[in-house]
Amino acid sequence: MNGLDLEVITRALPWLAQGLQYTVQLTCVAALGGIALGTILALARLSSHPVVAGVAAGYVNLMRSVPLLLVIFWFYFLVPLGLQWVTGAGSPPRVGAERSAYVTFILFEAAYFCEIVRAGIVSVGAGQQSAARALGLDRIQVLVHVILPQAFRNMLPVLLTQAIILFQDVSLVSLLNVTDFVGAAGKIAQRDGRVVEMYLFVALVYLVLCSAASALVRRWQRTHSIGRHPETAR
Amino acid sequence: MNWQIFLETMPEGDAAWWEMLASGLGWTLACAACAWVIALAAGTGIGIARTGASRAAARAAIIYVELFRNIPLIVQFFLWYFVLPELCAPLKRWVIEADPSVVQFLAATSCLGLFTSARIAEQVRAGIESLGRGQRQAARAMGLSEAQCYRHVLLPVTFRVIMPPLTSELMNLVKNTAVAYSIGLAELFFRTREMGEITFRYFEAFAAATLAYMVIALAANRAMRFIERRIAVPGVAGTARSAH
Amino acid sequence: MMIRPDSITALARALGLTGLVGALAASFSCALAQDLGGTLKKVREAGTIVVGHRDSSIPFSYLDDRQAPVGYSVELCLRIVEAVKDTLKMPALKVQMQAVTSSNRIPLLQNGTVDLECGSTTNSIERQRQVAFGLTTFVTNVKVVVKKSSAIQSLADLNGKPVATTSGTTSVQLLRAHEKAKGIDFREIYGKDHAESFLLLENDRAAAFVMDDILIAGLVANSRNAKDYRFLDEVLRTEPYGIMIRKDDPAFKKLVDDTLASLMRSGEVARLYARWFTSPIPPRSINLEFPMSKELAEAIRSPNDRGI
């Protein structure tokens, strides 16, 4: 390498920005979808029905014991066939890597979000539930108005930290040839033979974004933590 | 489904597919084991620096943790394998001469080791901080040096406290070895994909790999639980949990 | 984040779930094997035809400066798409371009994500068990490229040296066969794709790169120092390239072959060849200077779909 060629980066900026946009988009969709599905899974795991709780626990443990990369490839092949199976269509619908990634990450991250939400719900304490039930609220009302608002407040920092991890994990889709931020940089790096510049730039951007995000989470945690539940704000 | 495929010999080779996958599994385990040693050693060191008396060391430790936690693992792999040799001429000369699989293995273990060490450092720090100042002050009052205090008082208790998250990290490490496929290390995931590509038996190959990863996770979990129970000291935090 | 690892019993339960997933996979796999009802029927029902392309198979199928797929195979495929529009009488048929890689092109074709693959795929007997190929549109020689500055003159000189190749391609198997036959001990070093394999050679991480000669020519012509590389004389194998379609789909196969045969007869294939192989091509107006081989000229004179 004959010195760093920063011009390679400036020329590639529009292409890189497009990749970063996909990365952010996938992160947001997977985080929101994962939290929604994760909450359902958490409620299922806490259910008194042994089959419901067992299936939810099985799903969560399966997802958590297999490498994300393996899950990404599984879904890449399975999602189109699964959709065909569900819809009963004659041929599998066309689902590119970009779109199968959304499904993959929602389903995968849900297992991790489930455990966070479960801890959050448990942290609220059984006393509150008994008190709310005694006041005449039904189980759904207790959940929606009493338990979940407090649980989410307690676990927000952990959820956000997990979202930052997710933002980094999304980079694995580049191995499916998807042009996310890392994929975009990789393609330029290889075409122009400029690995050093491109990968250092990518690392720097992630470092700045993730450090800033974690710092914000920590600050929020300091100013908003609820004194009675310090253990939930790990 | 054709499970006989695992007994078939790969084209142009002497080994059957199950043997190829087994050799991949070997690399995965070796890689995870070496990285775990690096991660424990570096993570403990950084965790101590983070909580020790030296301000400068604590600040350096914070930077270390931020650096390895805030860059995606796959980018770190690329930095170790593609970028580092370009920036360091002697290393580049060695890399050219050395066996590629050795280079890939070293890059993968260093990368995974340091990546995991940042996480372990945070667990160690949290563990030490959870003990409160009393233990440290009592130890120092008894005349122990700072090093002795860590060696004989803080760390033994800390490691008992943080066994559950450490188990988690070990399982994460095993799973993360799959990313080493991105630099061409012939570990389990690499062999799984290769088998899929050459035989087109993706389902069989991926099912076998999934099962293998689950068994390793289970074994790692059991091993850590065993250690946890063996080292448990009655009455010390973290040991009161019932073991299932 | 500290989440306690779950209990062994729960993990064992998860193992039970694997069985369930296995059963699901089995049923999906049956869905995979089942007849898609023919590509033409699928395309008519979907109102869309999906063309699989590569992103760095120069000059067959790659991305230009605007990240649009272009190349010799892409052009041939677009002619086939025109023929599909005529046959189905659907002039407004939508055409979608889907990037594929050397490792996912076959599953994606089989599961219906793409309808035809326009890249640089070797028509091999092994692959014919899974997919079908159109008439041979190109013939390549698998060769070895090294740096001019190196002393390597033949395959035997590569003994003990790191040799780069792309995982999931037929050259990996070729290399293994040679290794055994000649008693040469290469050190295989894999790239995820051709560009990465070439990068390993460019950065001296590998002493040589084994791949189809035309793909190497494309990478060399586009590299920063195109004059730094040379081919070894030895040919590891001669391979036909074809457009890949789903197996057991005679109607679509006939349409593809008829279209290609007429393009060959009319001299259109030769014209397209000249445009992509011996003229400046996007994105950087580089000329590959890769004249037509006698093997390809023969394949155009008497069109065939023989695999190797």
CSV table of N, CA and C in Angstrom, one decimal, chain B residues 1 10-14 78 81-82 85-86 92 95-100 103-104 123 164-165 167-168 182 190-191 193-194 197-200 202-203 214 218 221-222 225 241 244, chain C residues 1-8 11-12 14-15 18 25-26 28-29 32 103 106-107 126-127 130 162 167-168 172-173 176-177 180 187-190 192 196 199-200 203-205:
chain,number,residue,atom,x,y,z
B,1,MET,N,-34.9,-35.2,1.7
B,1,MET,CA,-33.9,-35.5,2.7
B,1,MET,C,-33.1,-36.7,2.4
B,10,MET,N,-16.4,-36.8,-0.5
B,10,MET,CA,-16.4,-35.5,-1.3
B,10,MET,C,-15.7,-35.7,-2.6
B,11,PRO,N,-16.1,-35.0,-3.7
B,11,PRO,CA,-15.4,-35.1,-5.0
B,11,PRO,C,-14.0,-34.8,-4.9
B,12,GLU,N,-13.1,-35.6,-5.6
B,12,GLU,CA,-11.7,-35.3,-5.6
B,12,GLU,C,-11.0,-35.4,-4.3
B,13,GLY,N,-11.7,-36.0,-3.3
B,13,GLY,CA,-11.1,-36.1,-2.0
B,13,GLY,C,-11.2,-37.5,-1.4
B,14,ASP,N,-10.5,-37.7,-0.3
B,14,ASP,CA,-10.6,-39.0,0.3
B,14,ASP,C,-11.6,-39.1,1.4
B,78,PHE,N,-12.1,-8.4,9.6
B,78,PHE,CA,-11.5,-7.8,8.4
B,78,PHE,C,-10.3,-7.0,8.8
B,81,TYR,N,-7.5,-9.5,9.7
B,81,TYR,CA,-7.0,-10.4,8.6
B,81,TYR,C,-6.5,-9.6,7.4
B,82,PHE,N,-7.2,-8.6,7.0
B,82,PHE,CA,-6.9,-7.8,5.8
B,82,PHE,C,-6.1,-6.6,6.0
B,85,PRO,N,-2.0,-6.6,8.4
B,85,PRO,CA,-0.8,-6.9,7.7
B,85,PRO,C,-0.4,-5.8,6.8
B,86,GLU,N,-1.3,-5.1,6.2
B,86,GLU,CA,-1.0,-4.0,5.3
B,86,GLU,C,-0.3,-2.9,6.0
B,92,LYS,N,3.4,-8.5,7.6
B,92,LYS,CA,3.1,-8.9,6.2
B,92,LYS,C,4.0,-9.9,5.6
B,95,VAL,N,3.2,-13.2,7.2
B,95,VAL,CA,2.0,-13.7,6.7
B,95,VAL,C,2.1,-14.4,5.4
B,96,ILE,N,3.0,-13.8,4.5
B,96,ILE,CA,3.1,-14.3,3.2
B,96,ILE,C,3.8,-15.7,3.3
B,97,GLU,N,4.8,-15.8,4.2
B,97,GLU,CA,5.5,-17.1,4.3
B,97,GLU,C,4.7,-18.2,5.0
B,98,ALA,N,3.9,-17.8,5.9
B,98,ALA,CA,3.2,-18.8,6.8
B,98,ALA,C,2.1,-19.5,6.1
B,99,ASP,N,1.7,-20.6,6.7
B,99,ASP,CA,0.6,-21.4,6.2
B,99,ASP,C,-0.7,-20.6,6.4
B,100,PRO,N,-1.5,-20.4,5.3
B,100,PRO,CA,-2.7,-19.6,5.4
B,100,PRO,C,-3.6,-20.0,6.5
B,103,VAL,N,-2.4,-18.6,9.7
B,103,VAL,CA,-2.6,-17.1,9.7
B,103,VAL,C,-4.1,-16.9,10.1
B,104,GLN,N,-5.0,-17.6,9.4
B,104,GLN,CA,-6.4,-17.4,9.7
B,104,GLN,C,-6.8,-17.8,11.1
B,123,GLN,N,-17.8,-7.5,32.8
B,123,GLN,CA,-18.4,-8.4,33.9
B,123,GLN,C,-17.5,-8.3,35.1
B,164,PRO,N,-22.5,-16.9,36.1
B,164,PRO,CA,-23.6,-17.0,35.1
B,164,PRO,C,-23.3,-16.1,33.9
B,165,PRO,N,-22.9,-14.8,34.0
B,165,PRO,CA,-22.7,-14.1,32.8
B,165,PRO,C,-21.4,-14.6,32.0
B,167,THR,N,-20.7,-17.8,31.7
B,167,THR,CA,-21.2,-18.9,31.0
B,167,THR,C,-21.8,-18.4,29.7
B,168,SER,N,-22.6,-17.3,29.8
B,168,SER,CA,-23.2,-16.7,28.7
B,168,SER,C,-22.2,-16.3,27.6
B,182,SER,N,-15.8,-15.7,7.4
B,182,SER,CA,-15.6,-14.6,6.6
B,182,SER,C,-14.1,-14.4,6.2
B,190,PHE,N,-17.9,-22.9,7.8
B,190,PHE,CA,-17.2,-22.9,6.4
B,190,PHE,C,-17.5,-24.3,5.8
B,191,ARG,N,-17.2,-25.3,6.5
B,191,ARG,CA,-17.4,-26.7,6.0
B,191,ARG,C,-18.9,-26.9,5.6
B,193,ARG,N,-21.1,-24.7,4.7
B,193,ARG,CA,-21.5,-24.0,3.4
B,193,ARG,C,-20.8,-24.7,2.3
B,194,GLU,N,-19.6,-25.2,2.5
B,194,GLU,CA,-18.9,-25.8,1.4
B,194,GLU,C,-19.6,-27.1,1.0
B,197,GLU,N,-22.6,-26.1,-1.0
B,197,GLU,CA,-22.3,-25.6,-2.3
B,197,GLU,C,-21.9,-26.8,-3.3
B,198,ILE,N,-21.2,-27.7,-2.8
B,198,ILE,CA,-20.7,-28.8,-3.7
B,198,ILE,C,-21.7,-29.9,-3.9
B,199,THR,N,-22.5,-30.2,-2.8
B,199,THR,CA,-23.4,-31.3,-2.9
B,199,THR,C,-24.9,-30.8,-3.2
B,200,PHE,N,-25.1,-29.5,-2.9
B,200,PHE,CA,-26.4,-28.9,-3.0
B,200,PHE,C,-27.3,-29.4,-2.0
B,202,TYR,N,-28.2,-28.5,1.1
B,202,TYR,CA,-28.1,-27.4,2.1
B,202,TYR,C,-28.8,-27.8,3.3
B,203,PHE,N,-30.0,-28.4,3.2
B,203,PHE,CA,-30.8,-28.7,4.4
B,203,PHE,C,-30.1,-29.7,5.3
B,214,MET,N,-25.7,-26.6,18.9
B,214,MET,CA,-26.6,-26.7,20.1
B,214,MET,C,-25.9,-27.7,21.1
B,218,LEU,N,-24.8,-26.6,24.8
B,218,LEU,CA,-25.2,-27.4,25.9
B,218,LEU,C,-24.0,-27.9,26.8
B,221,ASN,N,-22.4,-25.0,28.6
B,221,ASN,CA,-23.3,-24.6,29.7
B,221,ASN,C,-23.1,-25.6,30.9
B,222,ARG,N,-23.1,-26.9,30.6
B,222,ARG,CA,-22.9,-27.9,31.6
B,222,ARG,C,-21.6,-27.8,32.3
B,225,ARG,N,-21.5,-24.9,34.6
B,225,ARG,CA,-22.3,-25.1,35.8
B,225,ARG,C,-21.6,-26.0,36.8
B,241,ARG,N,-27.7,-19.7,44.3
B,241,ARG,CA,-28.7,-20.1,43.3
B,241,ARG,C,-28.8,-21.6,43.3
B,244,HIS,N,-30.1,-26.4,38.7
B,244,HIS,CA,-31.0,-27.4,38.2
B,244,HIS,C,-30.2,-28.4,37.5
C,1,MET,N,-24.9,-6.3,29.5
C,1,MET,CA,-26.2,-7.0,29.7
C,1,MET,C,-25.9,-8.3,30.4
C,2,MET,N,-26.7,-8.6,31.4
C,2,MET,CA,-26.5,-9.8,32.1
C,2,MET,C,-27.8,-10.6,32.1
C,3,ILE,N,-27.9,-11.5,31.3
C,3,ILE,CA,-29.0,-12.4,31.3
C,3,ILE,C,-28.5,-13.8,31.7
C,4,ARG,N,-29.1,-14.3,32.7
C,4,ARG,CA,-28.6,-15.7,33.1
C,4,ARG,C,-28.8,-16.7,32.0
C,5,PRO,N,-27.8,-17.5,31.7
C,5,PRO,CA,-28.0,-18.5,30.7
C,5,PRO,C,-29.1,-19.5,31.2
C,6,ASP,N,-29.9,-19.9,30.3
C,6,ASP,CA,-31.0,-20.7,30.8
C,6,ASP,C,-30.7,-22.1,31.2
C,7,SER,N,-31.6,-22.6,31.9
C,7,SER,CA,-31.3,-23.9,32.6
C,7,SER,C,-31.1,-25.0,31.5
C,8,ILE,N,-30.5,-26.0,32.0
C,8,ILE,CA,-30.2,-27.1,31.1
C,8,ILE,C,-31.5,-27.8,30.6
C,11,LEU,N,-32.8,-26.0,27.8
C,11,LEU,CA,-31.9,-26.2,26.6
C,11,LEU,C,-32.2,-27.5,26.0
C,12,ALA,N,-32.5,-28.5,26.9
C,12,ALA,CA,-32.8,-29.8,26.4
C,12,ALA,C,-34.1,-29.8,25.6
C,14,ALA,N,-35.2,-27.2,24.1
C,14,ALA,CA,-34.9,-26.6,22.8
C,14,ALA,C,-34.4,-27.6,21.8
C,15,LEU,N,-33.6,-28.6,22.3
C,15,LEU,CA,-33.2,-29.7,21.4
C,15,LEU,C,-34.4,-30.4,20.9
C,18,THR,N,-35.6,-28.7,18.0
C,18,THR,CA,-34.9,-28.9,16.8
C,18,THR,C,-35.5,-30.0,15.9
C,25,ALA,N,-38.4,-28.5,8.1
C,25,ALA,CA,-37.4,-28.4,7.0
C,25,ALA,C,-37.7,-29.5,6.0
C,26,ALA,N,-38.0,-30.7,6.5
C,26,ALA,CA,-38.3,-31.8,5.7
C,26,ALA,C,-39.5,-31.5,4.8
C,28,PHE,N,-40.6,-28.5,4.0
C,28,PHE,CA,-40.2,-27.4,3.1
C,28,PHE,C,-39.4,-28.0,1.9
C,29,SER,N,-38.5,-29.0,2.3
C,29,SER,CA,-37.7,-29.6,1.3
C,29,SER,C,-38.5,-30.3,0.2
C,32,LEU,N,-39.7,-27.9,-2.0
C,32,LEU,CA,-38.6,-27.5,-2.9
C,32,LEU,C,-38.5,-28.4,-4.1
C,103,SER,N,-22.4,-19.1,-4.4
C,103,SER,CA,-22.9,-20.2,-3.5
C,103,SER,C,-24.4,-20.2,-3.4
C,106,ILE,N,-27.7,-21.6,-7.1
C,106,ILE,CA,-28.5,-22.8,-7.3
C,106,ILE,C,-29.8,-22.9,-6.4
C,107,PRO,N,-29.6,-22.7,-5.1
C,107,PRO,CA,-30.8,-22.7,-4.3
C,107,PRO,C,-31.8,-21.6,-4.6
C,126,GLU,N,-22.5,-32.7,-12.8
C,126,GLU,CA,-22.9,-32.6,-11.3
C,126,GLU,C,-24.0,-31.7,-11.1
C,127,ARG,N,-23.9,-30.5,-11.7
C,127,ARG,CA,-24.9,-29.5,-11.5
C,127,ARG,C,-26.2,-29.9,-12.2
C,130,GLN,N,-29.2,-31.0,-10.6
C,130,GLN,CA,-30.0,-30.1,-9.8
C,130,GLN,C,-30.7,-29.0,-10.7
C,162,PRO,N,1.0,-20.6,-1.1
C,162,PRO,CA,-0.5,-20.3,-0.9
C,162,PRO,C,-1.1,-20.0,-2.3
C,167,SER,N,-14.3,-20.0,-2.8
C,167,SER,CA,-15.0,-21.1,-2.3
C,167,SER,C,-16.3,-21.3,-3.0
C,168,GLY,N,-16.7,-22.6,-3.2
C,168,GLY,CA,-18.0,-22.9,-3.9
C,168,GLY,C,-17.9,-22.9,-5.4
C,172,VAL,N,-12.0,-25.2,-7.0
C,172,VAL,CA,-11.6,-25.8,-5.8
C,172,VAL,C,-11.4,-27.3,-6.0
C,173,GLN,N,-12.4,-27.9,-6.6
C,173,GLN,CA,-12.3,-29.4,-6.8
C,173,GLN,C,-11.1,-29.7,-7.8
C,176,ARG,N,-7.9,-29.6,-6.0
C,176,ARG,CA,-7.7,-30.8,-5.2
C,176,ARG,C,-7.2,-32.0,-6.0
C,177,ALA,N,-7.9,-32.1,-7.2
C,177,ALA,CA,-7.6,-33.3,-8.0
C,177,ALA,C,-6.1,-33.2,-8.5
C,180,LYS,N,-3.6,-34.1,-5.9
C,180,LYS,CA,-3.4,-35.5,-5.7
C,180,LYS,C,-2.6,-36.1,-6.8
C,187,ARG,N,-1.1,-24.7,-0.8
C,187,ARG,CA,-1.8,-24.3,0.4
C,187,ARG,C,-3.0,-23.5,-0.1
C,188,GLU,N,-4.1,-24.1,0.0
C,188,GLU,CA,-5.3,-23.4,-0.4
C,188,GLU,C,-5.7,-22.3,0.5
C,189,ILE,N,-6.0,-21.1,-0.1
C,189,ILE,CA,-6.5,-20.0,0.7
C,189,ILE,C,-7.7,-19.5,-0.1
C,190,TYR,N,-8.8,-19.4,0.7
C,190,TYR,CA,-10.1,-19.1,0.1
C,190,TYR,C,-10.5,-17.7,0.2
C,192,LYS,N,-14.0,-15.2,-0.4
C,192,LYS,CA,-15.5,-15.4,-0.4
C,192,LYS,C,-16.0,-15.2,-1.9
C,196,GLU,N,-12.3,-10.9,-3.9
C,196,GLU,CA,-11.5,-11.1,-2.7
C,196,GLU,C,-10.4,-12.1,-3.0
C,199,LEU,N,-7.8,-10.1,-4.6
C,199,LEU,CA,-7.2,-9.2,-3.7
C,199,LEU,C,-6.1,-9.9,-2.9
C,200,LEU,N,-6.3,-11.2,-2.6
C,200,LEU,CA,-5.3,-12.0,-1.9
C,200,LEU,C,-4.0,-12.1,-2.7
C,203,ASN,N,-2.4,-8.4,-2.9
C,203,ASN,CA,-1.7,-8.1,-1.7
C,203,ASN,C,-0.6,-9.1,-1.3
C,204,ASP,N,-0.2,-10.0,-2.3
C,204,ASP,CA,0.8,-11.0,-2.1
C,204,ASP,C,0.5,-12.0,-1.0
C,205,ARG,N,-0.8,-12.0,-0.5
C,205,ARG,CA,-1.2,-13.0,0.5
C,205,ARG,C,-1.2,-14.4,-0.2
